[in-house]
Short mmCIF file of C-alpha atoms in Angstrom, two decimals:
data_model
loop_
_atom_site.label_atom_id
_atom_site.label_comp_id
_atom_site.label_asym_id
_atom_site.label_seq_id
_atom_site.Cartn_x
_atom_site.Cartn_y
_atom_site.Cartn_z
CA MET A 13 32.56 -4.66 35.50
CA SER A 14 29.13 -5.93 34.50
CA GLN A 15 28.21 -2.47 33.18
CA TYR A 16 31.39 -2.40 31.10
CA VAL A 17 30.54 -5.80 29.58
CA SER A 18 26.96 -4.74 28.82
CA ARG A 19 28.26 -1.70 26.99
CA ILE A 20 30.51 -3.86 24.86
CA LYS A 21 27.48 -5.96 23.92
CA GLY A 22 25.55 -2.82 23.01
CA THR A 23 22.82 -3.08 25.64
CA VAL A 24 23.85 0.11 27.44
CA PRO A 25 24.98 3.07 25.34
CA PRO A 26 28.37 4.50 26.27
CA PRO A 27 28.36 7.87 28.04
CA ARG A 28 28.51 10.92 25.80
CA LEU A 29 30.76 13.77 26.88
CA ARG A 30 29.20 17.21 26.69
CA PHE A 31 30.95 20.54 26.77
CA PRO A 32 29.43 23.97 27.34
CA GLY A 33 28.04 25.38 24.08
CA GLN A 34 28.57 22.11 22.18
CA ARG A 35 26.10 21.59 19.32
CA ARG A 36 24.58 18.20 19.98
CA ARG A 37 23.15 15.86 17.40
CA PRO A 38 20.13 13.80 18.46
CA ARG A 39 20.85 10.33 19.79
CA ARG A 40 17.55 8.80 18.70
CA VAL A 41 14.93 10.02 16.22
CA ALA A 42 11.29 8.93 15.94
CA MET A 43 10.62 8.90 12.19
CA LEU A 44 6.95 8.79 11.12
CA SER A 45 5.58 7.37 7.87
CA VAL A 46 1.87 6.76 8.35
CA HIS A 47 0.63 5.87 4.89
CA THR A 48 3.45 3.82 3.42
CA SER A 49 5.88 1.40 5.00
CA PRO A 50 9.60 1.49 4.29
CA LEU A 51 9.33 -2.30 4.00
CA HIS A 52 6.92 -2.08 1.04
CA GLN A 53 8.01 -2.56 -2.56
CA PRO A 54 8.41 0.83 -4.31
CA GLY A 55 6.18 1.17 -7.36
CA THR A 56 3.20 -0.55 -5.75
CA GLY A 57 0.17 1.21 -4.25
CA ASP A 58 1.36 4.38 -2.53
CA ALA A 59 4.94 3.14 -2.20
CA GLY A 60 7.42 5.11 -4.25
CA GLY A 61 10.35 7.46 -3.93
CA MET A 62 9.42 8.38 -0.37
CA ASN A 63 9.92 4.75 0.70
CA VAL A 64 13.39 4.73 -0.81
CA TYR A 65 14.11 8.11 0.78
CA ILE A 66 13.17 6.94 4.29
CA VAL A 67 15.04 3.63 4.07
CA GLU A 68 18.26 5.08 2.71
CA LEU A 69 18.25 8.15 4.95
CA ALA A 70 17.58 6.09 8.09
CA LYS A 71 20.44 3.70 7.30
CA ARG A 72 22.89 6.55 6.70
CA LEU A 73 21.78 8.37 9.86
CA ALA A 74 22.38 5.19 11.84
CA ALA A 75 25.85 4.98 10.30
CA ILE A 76 26.69 8.36 11.86
CA ASP A 77 25.38 7.27 15.28
CA ILE A 78 21.81 8.59 15.10
CA GLU A 79 19.44 5.74 15.90
CA VAL A 80 16.16 5.78 13.99
CA GLU A 81 12.83 4.21 14.91
CA ILE A 82 10.35 4.34 12.03
CA PHE A 83 6.66 4.19 12.92
CA THR A 84 4.35 3.01 10.13
CA ARG A 85 0.81 1.64 9.87
CA ALA A 86 0.44 -2.15 9.89
CA THR A 87 -1.22 -3.26 6.64
CA THR A 88 -1.30 -7.03 7.21
CA GLY A 89 -2.03 -9.16 10.25
CA GLY A 90 0.61 -11.08 12.12
CA LEU A 91 3.39 -8.55 11.62
CA SER A 92 6.02 -8.33 14.30
CA PRO A 93 5.53 -5.15 16.35
CA ALA A 94 9.14 -4.22 15.64
CA VAL A 95 11.47 -5.26 12.81
CA GLU A 96 15.16 -4.37 12.55
CA LEU A 97 15.65 -2.90 9.10
CA ALA A 98 19.39 -2.39 9.62
CA PRO A 99 21.72 -1.90 12.58
CA GLY A 100 20.41 1.16 14.40
CA VAL A 101 17.15 1.27 12.38
CA LEU A 102 13.94 -0.20 13.81
CA VAL A 103 10.55 -0.31 12.05
CA ARG A 104 7.58 -0.26 14.43
CA HIS A 105 4.20 -1.46 13.11
CA VAL A 106 1.23 0.41 14.53
CA ASP A 107 -2.32 -1.00 14.42
CA ALA A 108 -4.58 1.76 13.12
CA GLY A 109 -7.74 0.76 11.27
CA PRO A 110 -8.33 -2.34 9.12
CA TYR A 111 -5.22 -3.87 7.59
CA GLU A 112 -6.57 -3.82 4.04
CA GLY A 113 -9.02 -1.81 1.99
CA LEU A 114 -8.00 1.66 3.16
CA SER A 115 -6.94 4.20 0.59
CA LYS A 116 -4.67 7.12 1.44
CA GLU A 117 -7.78 9.33 1.47
CA ASP A 118 -9.26 7.18 4.26
CA LEU A 119 -6.28 7.55 6.57
CA PRO A 120 -7.04 10.91 8.24
CA ALA A 121 -9.78 9.10 10.16
CA GLN A 122 -7.14 6.70 11.55
CA LEU A 123 -4.66 9.33 12.79
CA CYS A 124 -5.99 9.21 16.36
CA ALA A 125 -5.50 5.43 16.47
CA PHE A 126 -2.03 5.77 14.95
CA THR A 127 -1.07 8.48 17.44
CA HIS A 128 -2.28 6.27 20.28
CA GLY A 129 0.01 3.47 19.04
CA VAL A 130 2.99 5.82 18.88
CA MET A 131 2.30 7.04 22.40
CA GLN A 132 2.02 3.48 23.69
CA ALA A 133 5.46 2.67 22.31
CA TRP A 134 6.87 5.85 23.86
CA ALA A 135 5.30 5.08 27.25
CA GLY A 136 7.42 1.94 27.52
CA HIS A 137 10.65 3.95 27.50
CA ARG A 138 12.38 6.18 29.98
CA PRO A 139 11.79 9.94 29.67
CA GLY A 140 13.85 11.53 26.91
CA HIS A 141 14.01 8.35 24.79
CA TYR A 142 13.44 10.32 21.60
CA ASP A 143 15.35 13.56 21.00
CA LEU A 144 13.46 14.62 17.89
CA VAL A 145 10.53 13.70 15.62
CA HIS A 146 11.00 13.59 11.84
CA SER A 147 7.70 13.21 9.96
CA HIS A 148 7.22 12.47 6.27
CA TYR A 149 4.14 13.65 4.34
CA TRP A 150 1.34 15.69 5.88
CA LEU A 151 -0.49 12.76 7.53
CA SER A 152 2.62 11.89 9.51
CA GLY A 153 3.10 15.57 10.24
CA HIS A 154 -0.10 15.69 12.28
CA VAL A 155 1.00 12.75 14.40
CA GLY A 156 4.45 14.29 14.73
CA TRP A 157 2.98 17.62 15.80
CA LEU A 158 1.22 16.02 18.77
CA ALA A 159 4.11 13.68 19.66
CA ALA A 160 6.71 16.45 19.58
CA GLU A 161 4.61 18.64 21.87
CA ARG A 162 3.95 15.77 24.26
CA TRP A 163 7.61 14.72 24.39
CA ARG A 164 8.88 18.33 24.42
CA VAL A 165 11.18 17.76 21.48
CA PRO A 166 11.49 19.50 18.10
CA LEU A 167 9.51 18.48 15.02
CA VAL A 168 11.30 18.28 11.65
CA HIS A 169 8.96 17.72 8.71
CA ALA A 170 9.42 16.77 5.05
CA MET A 171 6.39 17.39 2.82
CA HIS A 172 7.53 15.27 -0.17
CA THR A 173 4.50 16.51 -2.13
CA MET A 174 2.15 19.45 -1.56
CA ALA A 175 -1.54 19.67 -2.35
CA LYS A 176 -1.44 23.26 -3.61
CA VAL A 177 1.47 22.49 -5.94
CA LYS A 178 -0.20 19.34 -7.30
CA ASN A 179 -3.52 21.11 -7.81
CA ALA A 180 -1.79 23.88 -9.74
CA ALA A 181 -0.51 21.35 -12.30
CA LEU A 182 -3.14 18.61 -12.52
CA ALA A 183 -3.04 16.06 -15.29
CA GLU A 184 -6.16 15.84 -17.45
CA GLY A 185 -8.75 13.71 -15.67
CA ASP A 186 -6.80 13.60 -12.41
CA THR A 187 -8.52 14.24 -9.08
CA PRO A 188 -7.63 17.43 -7.16
CA GLU A 189 -6.29 17.09 -3.63
CA PRO A 190 -9.06 17.87 -1.11
CA PRO A 191 -9.29 21.08 0.97
CA ALA A 192 -8.77 19.02 4.16
CA ARG A 193 -5.26 18.18 2.99
CA VAL A 194 -4.50 21.83 2.22
CA ILE A 195 -5.62 22.81 5.72
CA GLY A 196 -3.65 19.95 7.27
CA GLU A 197 -0.47 20.87 5.42
CA THR A 198 -0.80 24.50 6.46
CA GLN A 199 -1.09 23.47 10.11
CA VAL A 200 1.98 21.21 9.90
CA VAL A 201 4.06 23.95 8.27
CA ARG A 202 3.22 26.28 11.15
CA ALA A 203 3.92 23.63 13.80
CA ALA A 204 7.28 22.35 12.53
CA ASP A 205 10.53 23.58 14.04
CA ARG A 206 12.24 22.84 10.73
CA LEU A 207 11.00 21.99 7.25
CA ILE A 208 13.18 19.98 4.88
CA ALA A 209 12.75 20.74 1.18
CA ASN A 210 14.31 18.72 -1.61
CA THR A 211 15.27 21.73 -3.72
CA ASP A 212 15.42 25.52 -3.63
CA GLU A 213 12.26 25.55 -5.75
CA GLU A 214 10.39 23.42 -3.22
CA ALA A 215 11.58 25.70 -0.43
CA GLY A 216 10.22 28.64 -2.41
CA GLU A 217 6.89 26.86 -2.88
CA LEU A 218 6.64 26.29 0.87
CA VAL A 219 7.09 30.03 1.41
CA ARG A 220 4.84 31.08 -1.47
CA PHE A 221 1.95 28.65 -1.01
CA TYR A 222 2.09 27.99 2.75
CA ASP A 223 3.74 31.09 4.21
CA ALA A 224 6.60 29.02 5.64
CA ASP A 225 9.36 30.81 7.56
CA PRO A 226 12.42 30.80 5.24
CA SER A 227 14.76 30.77 8.26
CA ARG A 228 13.25 27.45 9.35
CA THR A 229 13.36 25.83 5.91
CA ALA A 230 16.42 23.76 4.98
CA VAL A 231 17.22 22.43 1.51
CA VAL A 232 18.57 18.87 1.50
CA HIS A 233 18.84 17.10 -1.85
CA PRO A 234 17.83 13.42 -1.67
CA GLY A 235 20.57 10.94 -2.43
CA VAL A 236 21.05 7.85 -4.52
CA ASN A 237 22.47 4.49 -3.49
CA LEU A 238 25.64 4.63 -5.57
CA ASP A 239 26.58 1.07 -4.67
CA ARG A 240 23.36 -0.24 -6.22
CA PHE A 241 22.77 2.27 -9.01
CA ARG A 242 25.96 2.30 -11.08
CA PRO A 243 26.85 1.46 -14.69
CA GLY A 244 27.88 -2.08 -13.68
CA ASP A 245 28.67 -4.38 -16.57
CA GLY A 246 26.93 -2.19 -19.11
CA ARG A 247 23.86 -1.90 -21.29
CA ALA A 248 24.40 -5.02 -23.41
CA ALA A 249 24.75 -7.33 -20.40
CA ALA A 250 21.67 -5.84 -18.71
CA ARG A 251 19.63 -6.33 -21.87
CA ALA A 252 20.71 -9.94 -22.12
CA ARG A 253 19.53 -10.54 -18.54
CA LEU A 254 16.17 -8.88 -19.22
CA GLY A 255 15.54 -10.47 -22.61
CA LEU A 256 15.74 -7.19 -24.54
CA PRO A 257 17.17 -6.89 -28.08
CA ALA A 258 20.77 -5.74 -28.02
CA ASP A 259 20.30 -3.15 -30.81
CA ALA A 260 16.83 -1.79 -29.99
CA PHE A 261 16.01 1.76 -28.98
CA VAL A 262 14.52 1.40 -25.48
CA PRO A 263 12.74 4.42 -23.92
CA LEU A 264 11.80 3.36 -20.37
CA PHE A 265 9.10 4.51 -17.96
CA ALA A 266 9.61 3.46 -14.32
CA GLY A 267 7.26 4.50 -11.55
CA ARG A 268 3.73 4.40 -10.28
CA ILE A 269 1.14 4.29 -13.05
CA GLN A 270 -1.14 7.26 -12.43
CA PRO A 271 -2.03 10.48 -14.27
CA LEU A 272 0.39 12.51 -12.12
CA LYS A 273 3.36 10.56 -13.51
CA ALA A 274 2.01 10.81 -17.10
CA PRO A 275 3.19 7.50 -18.61
CA ASP A 276 0.58 8.11 -21.32
CA VAL A 277 2.74 10.96 -22.66
CA LEU A 278 5.53 8.48 -23.41
CA LEU A 279 3.13 6.12 -25.19
CA ARG A 280 1.66 8.94 -27.27
CA ALA A 281 5.18 10.11 -28.17
CA VAL A 282 6.11 6.60 -29.30
CA GLY A 283 2.91 6.46 -31.34
CA LEU A 284 3.95 9.68 -33.11
CA LEU A 285 7.46 8.34 -33.77
CA VAL A 286 6.12 5.17 -35.36
CA ASP A 287 3.55 7.08 -37.43
CA ARG A 288 6.29 9.35 -38.76
CA ALA A 289 8.81 6.53 -39.37
CA PRO A 290 7.14 3.08 -39.58
CA SER A 291 10.57 1.42 -39.83
CA LEU A 292 11.07 2.19 -36.13
CA ARG A 293 8.48 -0.44 -35.23
CA GLY A 294 11.02 -3.19 -35.63
CA ARG A 295 13.71 -1.31 -33.69
CA MET A 296 11.93 -0.20 -30.53
CA VAL A 297 10.86 -1.73 -27.20
CA VAL A 298 9.02 0.42 -24.61
CA PRO A 299 9.12 -1.04 -21.08
CA VAL A 300 6.68 0.35 -18.50
CA VAL A 301 7.88 -0.80 -15.08
CA GLY A 302 5.48 -0.19 -12.20
CA GLY A 303 1.95 -0.69 -10.94
CA PRO A 304 -1.26 1.36 -10.72
CA SER A 305 -1.40 3.87 -7.88
CA GLY A 306 -3.49 6.76 -6.62
CA SER A 307 -6.16 7.83 -9.09
CA GLY A 308 -4.69 5.32 -11.54
CA LEU A 309 -6.28 2.54 -9.48
CA ALA A 310 -9.71 3.57 -10.80
CA LYS A 311 -8.71 2.43 -14.31
CA PRO A 312 -5.82 -0.03 -13.83
CA GLU A 313 -5.84 -1.18 -17.47
CA GLU A 314 -6.20 2.26 -19.06
CA LEU A 315 -2.56 2.37 -20.20
CA GLN A 316 -2.78 -1.01 -21.92
CA LYS A 317 -5.93 0.15 -23.71
CA LEU A 318 -4.18 3.34 -24.79
CA ALA A 319 -1.28 1.33 -26.26
CA ALA A 320 -3.79 -0.72 -28.25
CA ARG A 321 -5.61 2.40 -29.52
CA LEU A 322 -2.30 3.92 -30.60
CA GLY A 323 -1.36 0.74 -32.44
CA ILE A 324 1.81 0.17 -30.39
CA ALA A 325 0.69 -2.65 -28.09
CA ASP A 326 3.32 -4.87 -29.73
CA LEU A 327 6.08 -2.45 -28.70
CA VAL A 328 5.07 -1.83 -25.09
CA ARG A 329 6.16 -4.29 -22.42
CA PHE A 330 4.33 -3.92 -19.10
CA VAL A 331 6.44 -5.09 -16.17
CA PRO A 332 5.18 -5.33 -12.55
CA PRO A 333 7.10 -3.43 -9.87
CA VAL A 334 10.55 -4.91 -9.25
CA GLY A 335 13.10 -4.79 -6.45
CA GLN A 336 15.82 -2.16 -6.38
CA ASP A 337 18.56 -4.40 -7.78
CA ARG A 338 16.35 -5.47 -10.69
CA LEU A 339 15.29 -1.87 -11.24
CA ALA A 340 18.95 -0.88 -11.58
CA ASP A 341 19.22 -3.43 -14.41
CA TRP A 342 16.20 -1.90 -16.18
CA PHE A 343 17.86 1.50 -15.94
CA ARG A 344 21.14 0.11 -17.35
CA ALA A 345 19.27 -1.61 -20.19
CA ALA A 346 17.36 1.50 -21.26
CA SER A 347 18.49 3.90 -23.95
CA VAL A 348 16.77 6.71 -22.06
CA LEU A 349 14.46 7.13 -19.06
CA VAL A 350 11.34 9.20 -19.75
CA MET A 351 9.72 11.15 -16.88
CA PRO A 352 6.85 13.33 -18.18
CA SER A 353 5.47 13.97 -14.65
CA TYR A 354 3.14 16.86 -13.91
CA SER A 355 4.69 17.31 -10.47
CA GLU A 356 7.84 15.96 -8.80
CA SER A 357 9.24 17.21 -5.51
CA PHE A 358 12.63 15.93 -6.67
CA GLY A 359 12.53 13.03 -9.10
CA LEU A 360 14.66 10.41 -7.37
CA VAL A 361 14.15 7.96 -10.24
CA ALA A 362 15.89 10.41 -12.57
CA ILE A 363 19.02 10.41 -10.38
CA GLU A 364 18.96 6.62 -10.02
CA ALA A 365 18.78 6.14 -13.80
CA GLN A 366 21.59 8.63 -14.41
CA ALA A 367 23.75 6.89 -11.82
CA THR A 368 23.59 3.75 -14.00
CA GLY A 369 24.74 5.76 -17.03
CA THR A 370 21.35 6.36 -18.65
CA PRO A 371 20.24 9.82 -19.83
CA VAL A 372 16.81 11.22 -18.98
CA VAL A 373 14.08 13.03 -20.89
CA ALA A 374 11.88 14.73 -18.29
CA ALA A 375 9.32 17.44 -17.75
CA GLY A 376 10.88 20.66 -16.49
CA VAL A 377 8.83 20.63 -13.29
CA GLY A 378 9.52 20.57 -9.55
CA GLY A 379 12.95 19.23 -8.70
CA LEU A 380 13.66 17.70 -12.11
CA PRO A 381 15.70 20.73 -13.30
CA VAL A 382 18.04 19.96 -10.38
CA ALA A 383 18.05 16.21 -11.01
CA VAL A 384 18.68 16.56 -14.78
CA ARG A 385 21.23 18.88 -16.40
CA ASP A 386 19.40 19.99 -19.52
CA GLY A 387 21.42 19.39 -22.67
CA THR A 388 24.16 17.52 -20.79
CA THR A 389 22.64 14.51 -18.98
CA GLY A 390 19.33 14.58 -20.85
CA PHE A 391 16.63 16.96 -21.98
CA LEU A 392 14.04 18.92 -20.02
CA ILE A 393 10.75 19.46 -21.83
CA PRO A 394 8.48 22.43 -21.09
CA GLY A 395 4.93 21.10 -20.82
CA HIS A 396 3.54 17.68 -21.70
CA ASP A 397 3.02 17.77 -25.46
CA PRO A 398 3.79 14.26 -26.75
CA ALA A 399 5.26 15.78 -29.92
CA ALA A 400 7.95 17.53 -27.88
CA TYR A 401 8.89 14.24 -26.22
CA ALA A 402 8.89 12.50 -29.60
CA ASP A 403 11.29 15.15 -30.94
CA ALA A 404 13.63 14.64 -27.96
CA LEU A 405 13.61 10.86 -28.39
CA ARG A 406 14.25 11.26 -32.10
CA ARG A 407 17.50 13.07 -31.30
CA PHE A 408 18.80 9.92 -29.62
CA ILE A 409 17.62 7.75 -32.51
CA ASP A 410 19.27 9.98 -35.14
CA ARG A 411 22.51 10.25 -33.13
CA PRO A 412 23.17 6.80 -31.63
CA GLY A 413 26.32 8.02 -29.89
CA LEU A 414 24.29 10.55 -27.89
CA VAL A 415 23.05 7.85 -25.51
CA ASP A 416 26.59 6.99 -24.41
CA GLU A 417 27.77 10.62 -24.48
CA MET A 418 24.99 11.86 -22.22
CA GLY A 419 25.04 8.63 -20.21
CA THR A 420 28.66 9.20 -19.20
CA ALA A 421 27.87 12.77 -18.15
CA ALA A 422 24.77 11.51 -16.29
CA ALA A 423 26.76 9.03 -14.21
CA GLY A 424 29.19 11.77 -13.21
CA HIS A 425 26.36 14.14 -12.33
CA ALA A 426 24.62 11.52 -10.16
CA ARG A 427 27.73 10.95 -8.08
CA ARG A 428 27.09 14.35 -6.48
CA PHE A 429 23.96 12.95 -4.83
CA GLY A 430 25.20 10.28 -2.42
CA TRP A 431 23.01 9.48 0.59
CA ASP A 432 25.92 10.09 2.95
CA THR A 433 25.85 13.75 1.97
CA ALA A 434 22.08 13.88 2.46
CA ALA A 435 22.36 12.26 5.90
CA ARG A 436 24.99 14.73 7.08
CA ALA A 437 22.89 17.68 5.90
CA THR A 438 19.82 16.20 7.61
CA ALA A 439 21.81 15.70 10.83
CA ASP A 440 22.86 19.37 10.66
CA THR A 441 19.18 20.32 10.32
CA TYR A 442 18.36 18.19 13.36
CA THR A 443 21.12 19.90 15.34
CA ALA A 444 19.84 23.35 14.42
CA ALA A 445 16.30 22.36 15.41
CA LEU A 446 17.51 21.03 18.77
CA GLN A 447 19.49 24.19 19.48
CA GLU A 448 16.58 26.46 18.66
CA HIS A 449 14.13 24.30 20.60
CA ARG A 450 16.33 24.39 23.71
CA ARG A 451 16.61 28.18 23.48
CA ARG A 452 12.85 28.50 23.13
CA VAL A 453 12.23 26.23 26.14
CA ARG A 454 14.69 28.19 28.25
CA SER A 455 13.30 31.55 27.15
CA PRO A 456 9.64 30.96 26.22
CA HIS A 457 8.99 34.69 25.94
CA GLY A 458 12.32 35.66 24.51
#
């Protein structure tokens, strides 16, 4: 009787019936995110789309009865060792190195300490507590590699970005990814039981650049929170809340301010538009929502200085990173989102903006050709010539109805990318990894 009551309260999980040959999903996943916490504000430091990805995916996995424990590095003192992010989702803070002052490039030296913290947490549980390890980004992959071997469970890894791909398309003045990262990524690709790629193109890059096994590479498109990112009460209401002119043309940049994301391309395009048609100066507001990150931290005010040199400082409105609900309002308020990135594994921001009914002008790189339907929900630009972006923006200015026409198509397109779909596909990948891992354990030479 007492056991029955404890199950009702959730302290003892109910028994799970198994049948011969049944494909079993994992009960509990250890998810690793070394360099950025899912509790951090996206758009600050190294926090960005990956944070959103981990939070939303973990919540949806928990909703289909896969518990998730997310291990991340503690970056401030006094944090609780474990924080419940949502029912079935626990964030564990691991002490590894000083809380502050470490850049992402400094973190490889802290991987041993981080791994020790993960192992300590595991040691407090009964054998078999975790069924699978899911690591995000190459740093986490190295911890996951060791943990999965020690726990005798499969490793599923998501790269999110790849050094070889980034180095092949560097922005002017940007810093190449170091050889140590290339070596580390290559090792993780070989060690993983399954790799999750955001798009077919990313899967191809894993095979081409890292010799990944195509049979162990699954494509799972990231999702979008369709409850948060939706047209809502419309563009005019969002502009009123944000203090934007109701009739202005508003090209928006939202993301981390660094050369990789190329916000300077938008500013240079706006400079060209104003030079060609000075009357636009009184009809345009250019919000830049986000904070310096990565190599952009070396010159945190470079974008403001560029706006001044271009003579458009009066048009550009710099906005610090905002929460997801506020970000949805910025998307609704914009005439168009501009994403001139040099590299994007998917471009989650593009889907979020489209879900609110806002078209996108983006570089035709990485996953953006999947995120944006060229000519229907926005325009894809080959290369990073500001003149090409200016021409695309001019099409919206010359045809005011195009914003609403493409915005309606964009909202419909974005509805295909719900997180529930992504979670189910990820769970299927977990199941396949478990099945293959069990076969390999049973027949190590087979």
